[in-house]
């Protein structure tokens, strides 16, 4: 459905006009069609890095190279689905394409396709208040997928979902990624979520954020619910947690 973009971050840092250094220089390569998660303490610059990847924020140093081309479609999904309450599911799914100026028949075709992809076929005429929290999140995903993004940026999309729904949505998201072919970058506070979904987990330091470790996740796809209960899964999650903890130990305590 879409062709995954490859991305090379070369010495990308961010210092805001306020003087706050959000990110120290970061070098990171994302392969086309890869799924990567970013984990790190609050305020370490994860959302800022996603905005740089989205082309919404300019880095202060370095550059972010996208192939094929900076014009490759990029789409964002946030924790808050931000749906328009007066629009039906299908009209919400068409929203971003409308802003891109796509023709009406293309809008309808792509929205129907994206809704089917996220399991909302048959719900096209329902309004957001008639959908469950999980369905609203799927609709928000469909709205992004309808753009056929080469790069999908997910900023804690499942943070507000209850534990069981969250695991089911992770499994659906993983299947979607495999089917749609986009390159995915997920920010999450959940180490288990990061390991379950990703080929690699990027661990960041406290602010100013930098990459402290990249943990390879060798499990085959599709990832199954049984994987969560395996010793190897627990070991990898432990490795990511240990990398996070090494960085977040209050240094003052040892000064
Ligand atoms: P995270 O997503 O990891 O929690 P953010 O990327 O949102 O972190 O923010 C990193 C730091 O940059 C925080 O200290 C935040 O307050 C600051 N920050 C974010 N956006 C801006 C901005 N537009 N101007 C100034 N500071 C900002
Ligand atoms: Mg954030």
PDB file of N, CA, C and O in Angstrom, residues 31-57:
ATOM      1  N   UNK A  31      16.089   1.906   8.283  1.00  0.00           N
ATOM      2  CA  UNK A  31      15.980   1.246   6.979  1.00  0.00           C
ATOM      3  C   UNK A  31      14.551   1.323   6.462  1.00  0.00           C
ATOM      4  O   UNK A  31      13.607   1.377   7.253  1.00  0.00           O
ATOM      5  N   UNK A  32      14.416   1.283   5.150  1.00  0.00           N
ATOM      6  CA  UNK A  32      13.086   1.328   4.539  1.00  0.00           C
ATOM      7  C   UNK A  32      12.245   0.174   5.061  1.00  0.00           C
ATOM      8  O   UNK A  32      12.693  -0.979   5.060  1.00  0.00           O
ATOM      9  N   UNK A  33      11.053   0.480   5.530  1.00  0.00           N
ATOM     10  CA  UNK A  33      10.135  -0.552   5.989  1.00  0.00           C
ATOM     11  C   UNK A  33      10.414  -1.087   7.380  1.00  0.00           C
ATOM     12  O   UNK A  33       9.766  -2.023   7.831  1.00  0.00           O
ATOM     13  N   UNK A  34      11.368  -0.469   8.075  1.00  0.00           N
ATOM     14  CA  UNK A  34      11.707  -0.917   9.421  1.00  0.00           C
ATOM     15  C   UNK A  34      10.694  -0.376  10.439  1.00  0.00           C
ATOM     16  O   UNK A  34      10.021   0.620  10.180  1.00  0.00           O
ATOM     17  N   UNK A  35      10.584  -1.027  11.590  1.00  0.00           N
ATOM     18  CA  UNK A  35       9.792  -0.477  12.699  1.00  0.00           C
ATOM     19  C   UNK A  35      10.711  -0.314  13.897  1.00  0.00           C
ATOM     20  O   UNK A  35      11.315  -1.275  14.368  1.00  0.00           O
ATOM     21  N   UNK A  36      10.826   0.942  14.358  1.00  0.00           N
ATOM     22  CA  UNK A  36      11.755   1.273  15.433  1.00  0.00           C
ATOM     23  C   UNK A  36      10.999   1.994  16.535  1.00  0.00           C
ATOM     24  O   UNK A  36      10.086   2.774  16.256  1.00  0.00           O
ATOM     25  N   UNK A  37      11.353   1.725  17.789  1.00  0.00           N
ATOM     26  CA  UNK A  37      10.758   2.475  18.901  1.00  0.00           C
ATOM     27  C   UNK A  37      11.810   3.336  19.574  1.00  0.00           C
ATOM     28  O   UNK A  37      12.987   2.969  19.622  1.00  0.00           O
ATOM     29  N   UNK A  38      11.342   4.472  20.093  1.00  0.00           N
ATOM     30  CA  UNK A  38      12.191   5.351  20.887  1.00  0.00           C
ATOM     31  C   UNK A  38      11.681   5.308  22.318  1.00  0.00           C
ATOM     32  O   UNK A  38      10.497   5.551  22.560  1.00  0.00           O
ATOM     33  N   UNK A  39      12.576   4.967  23.245  1.00  0.00           N
ATOM     34  CA  UNK A  39      12.202   5.035  24.657  1.00  0.00           C
ATOM     35  C   UNK A  39      13.210   5.929  25.375  1.00  0.00           C
ATOM     36  O   UNK A  39      14.368   6.021  24.986  1.00  0.00           O
ATOM     37  N   UNK A  40      12.727   6.588  26.415  1.00  0.00           N
ATOM     38  CA  UNK A  40      13.599   7.479  27.178  1.00  0.00           C
ATOM     39  C   UNK A  40      12.759   8.234  28.183  1.00  0.00           C
ATOM     40  O   UNK A  40      11.535   8.287  28.051  1.00  0.00           O
ATOM     41  N   UNK A  41      13.409   8.830  29.182  1.00  0.00           N
ATOM     42  CA  UNK A  41      12.654   9.520  30.225  1.00  0.00           C
ATOM     43  C   UNK A  41      11.862  10.707  29.674  1.00  0.00           C
ATOM     44  O   UNK A  41      12.211  11.266  28.635  1.00  0.00           O
ATOM     45  N   UNK A  42      10.812  11.100  30.390  1.00  0.00           N
ATOM     46  CA  UNK A  42       9.995  12.253  29.989  1.00  0.00           C
ATOM     47  C   UNK A  42      10.874  13.470  29.796  1.00  0.00           C
ATOM     48  O   UNK A  42      11.777  13.711  30.592  1.00  0.00           O
ATOM     49  N   UNK A  43      10.617  14.201  28.752  1.00  0.00           N
ATOM     50  CA  UNK A  43      11.325  15.446  28.507  1.00  0.00           C
ATOM     51  C   UNK A  43      12.672  15.275  27.838  1.00  0.00           C
ATOM     52  O   UNK A  43      13.428  16.238  27.690  1.00  0.00           O
ATOM     53  N   UNK A  44      13.002  14.048  27.398  1.00  0.00           N
ATOM     54  CA  UNK A  44      14.336  13.827  26.817  1.00  0.00           C
ATOM     55  C   UNK A  44      14.382  14.178  25.332  1.00  0.00           C
ATOM     56  O   UNK A  44      15.434  14.049  24.701  1.00  0.00           O
ATOM     57  N   UNK A  45      13.254  14.597  24.778  1.00  0.00           N
ATOM     58  CA  UNK A  45      13.266  15.066  23.392  1.00  0.00           C
ATOM     59  C   UNK A  45      12.699  14.084  22.380  1.00  0.00           C
ATOM     60  O   UNK A  45      12.877  14.259  21.178  1.00  0.00           O
ATOM     61  N   UNK A  46      11.963  13.071  22.841  1.00  0.00           N
ATOM     62  CA  UNK A  46      11.413  12.076  21.919  1.00  0.00           C
ATOM     63  C   UNK A  46      10.422  12.712  20.928  1.00  0.00           C
ATOM     64  O   UNK A  46      10.505  12.473  19.723  1.00  0.00           O
ATOM     65  N   UNK A  47       9.495  13.512  21.468  1.00  0.00           N
ATOM     66  CA  UNK A  47       8.502  14.139  20.582  1.00  0.00           C
ATOM     67  C   UNK A  47       9.179  15.133  19.646  1.00  0.00           C
ATOM     68  O   UNK A  47       8.792  15.263  18.484  1.00  0.00           O
ATOM     69  N   UNK A  48      10.195  15.809  20.161  1.00  0.00           N
ATOM     70  CA  UNK A  48      10.940  16.751  19.313  1.00  0.00           C
ATOM     71  C   UNK A  48      11.602  15.998  18.160  1.00  0.00           C
ATOM     72  O   UNK A  48      11.555  16.450  17.004  1.00  0.00           O
ATOM     73  N   UNK A  49      12.181  14.843  18.461  1.00  0.00           N
ATOM     74  CA  UNK A  49      12.830  14.052  17.412  1.00  0.00           C
ATOM     75  C   UNK A  49      11.800  13.578  16.378  1.00  0.00           C
ATOM     76  O   UNK A  49      12.055  13.619  15.162  1.00  0.00           O
ATOM     77  N   UNK A  50      10.615  13.184  16.833  1.00  0.00           N
ATOM     78  CA  UNK A  50       9.562  12.786  15.888  1.00  0.00           C
ATOM     79  C   UNK A  50       9.168  13.959  15.000  1.00  0.00           C
ATOM     80  O   UNK A  50       8.954  13.801  13.801  1.00  0.00           O
ATOM     81  N   UNK A  51       9.072  15.153  15.599  1.00  0.00           N
ATOM     82  CA  UNK A  51       8.693  16.333  14.798  1.00  0.00           C
ATOM     83  C   UNK A  51       9.770  16.661  13.776  1.00  0.00           C
ATOM     84  O   UNK A  51       9.473  17.111  12.677  1.00  0.00           O
ATOM     85  N   UNK A  52      11.025  16.433  14.137  1.00  0.00           N
ATOM     86  CA  UNK A  52      12.106  16.643  13.163  1.00  0.00           C
ATOM     87  C   UNK A  52      11.955  15.629  12.031  1.00  0.00           C
ATOM     88  O   UNK A  52      12.042  15.978  10.850  1.00  0.00           O
ATOM     89  N   UNK A  53      11.671  14.361  12.394  1.00  0.00           N
ATOM     90  CA  UNK A  53      11.474  13.327  11.371  1.00  0.00           C
ATOM     91  C   UNK A  53      10.284  13.662  10.476  1.00  0.00           C
ATOM     92  O   UNK A  53      10.272  13.338   9.286  1.00  0.00           O
ATOM     93  N   UNK A  54       9.269  14.312  11.066  1.00  0.00           N
ATOM     94  CA  UNK A  54       8.069  14.669  10.295  1.00  0.00           C
ATOM     95  C   UNK A  54       8.302  15.897   9.421  1.00  0.00           C
ATOM     96  O   UNK A  54       7.460  16.228   8.588  1.00  0.00           O
ATOM     97  N   UNK A  55       9.427  16.580   9.643  1.00  0.00           N
ATOM     98  CA  UNK A  55       9.684  17.810   8.886  1.00  0.00           C
ATOM     99  C   UNK A  55       8.927  18.999   9.451  1.00  0.00           C
ATOM    100  O   UNK A  55       8.786  20.030   8.797  1.00  0.00           O
ATOM    101  N   UNK A  56       8.417  18.878  10.684  1.00  0.00           N
ATOM    102  CA  UNK A  56       7.645  19.968  11.294  1.00  0.00           C
ATOM    103  C   UNK A  56       8.541  20.911  12.087  1.00  0.00           C
ATOM    104  O   UNK A  56       8.172  22.048  12.358  1.00  0.00           O
ATOM    105  N   UNK A  57       9.708  20.411  12.493  1.00  0.00           N
ATOM    106  CA  UNK A  57      10.666  21.212  13.264  1.00  0.00           C
ATOM    107  C   UNK A  57      12.014  21.079  12.564  1.00  0.00           C
ATOM    108  O   UNK A  57      12.395  19.976  12.156  1.00  0.00           O
TER     109      UNK A  57
END
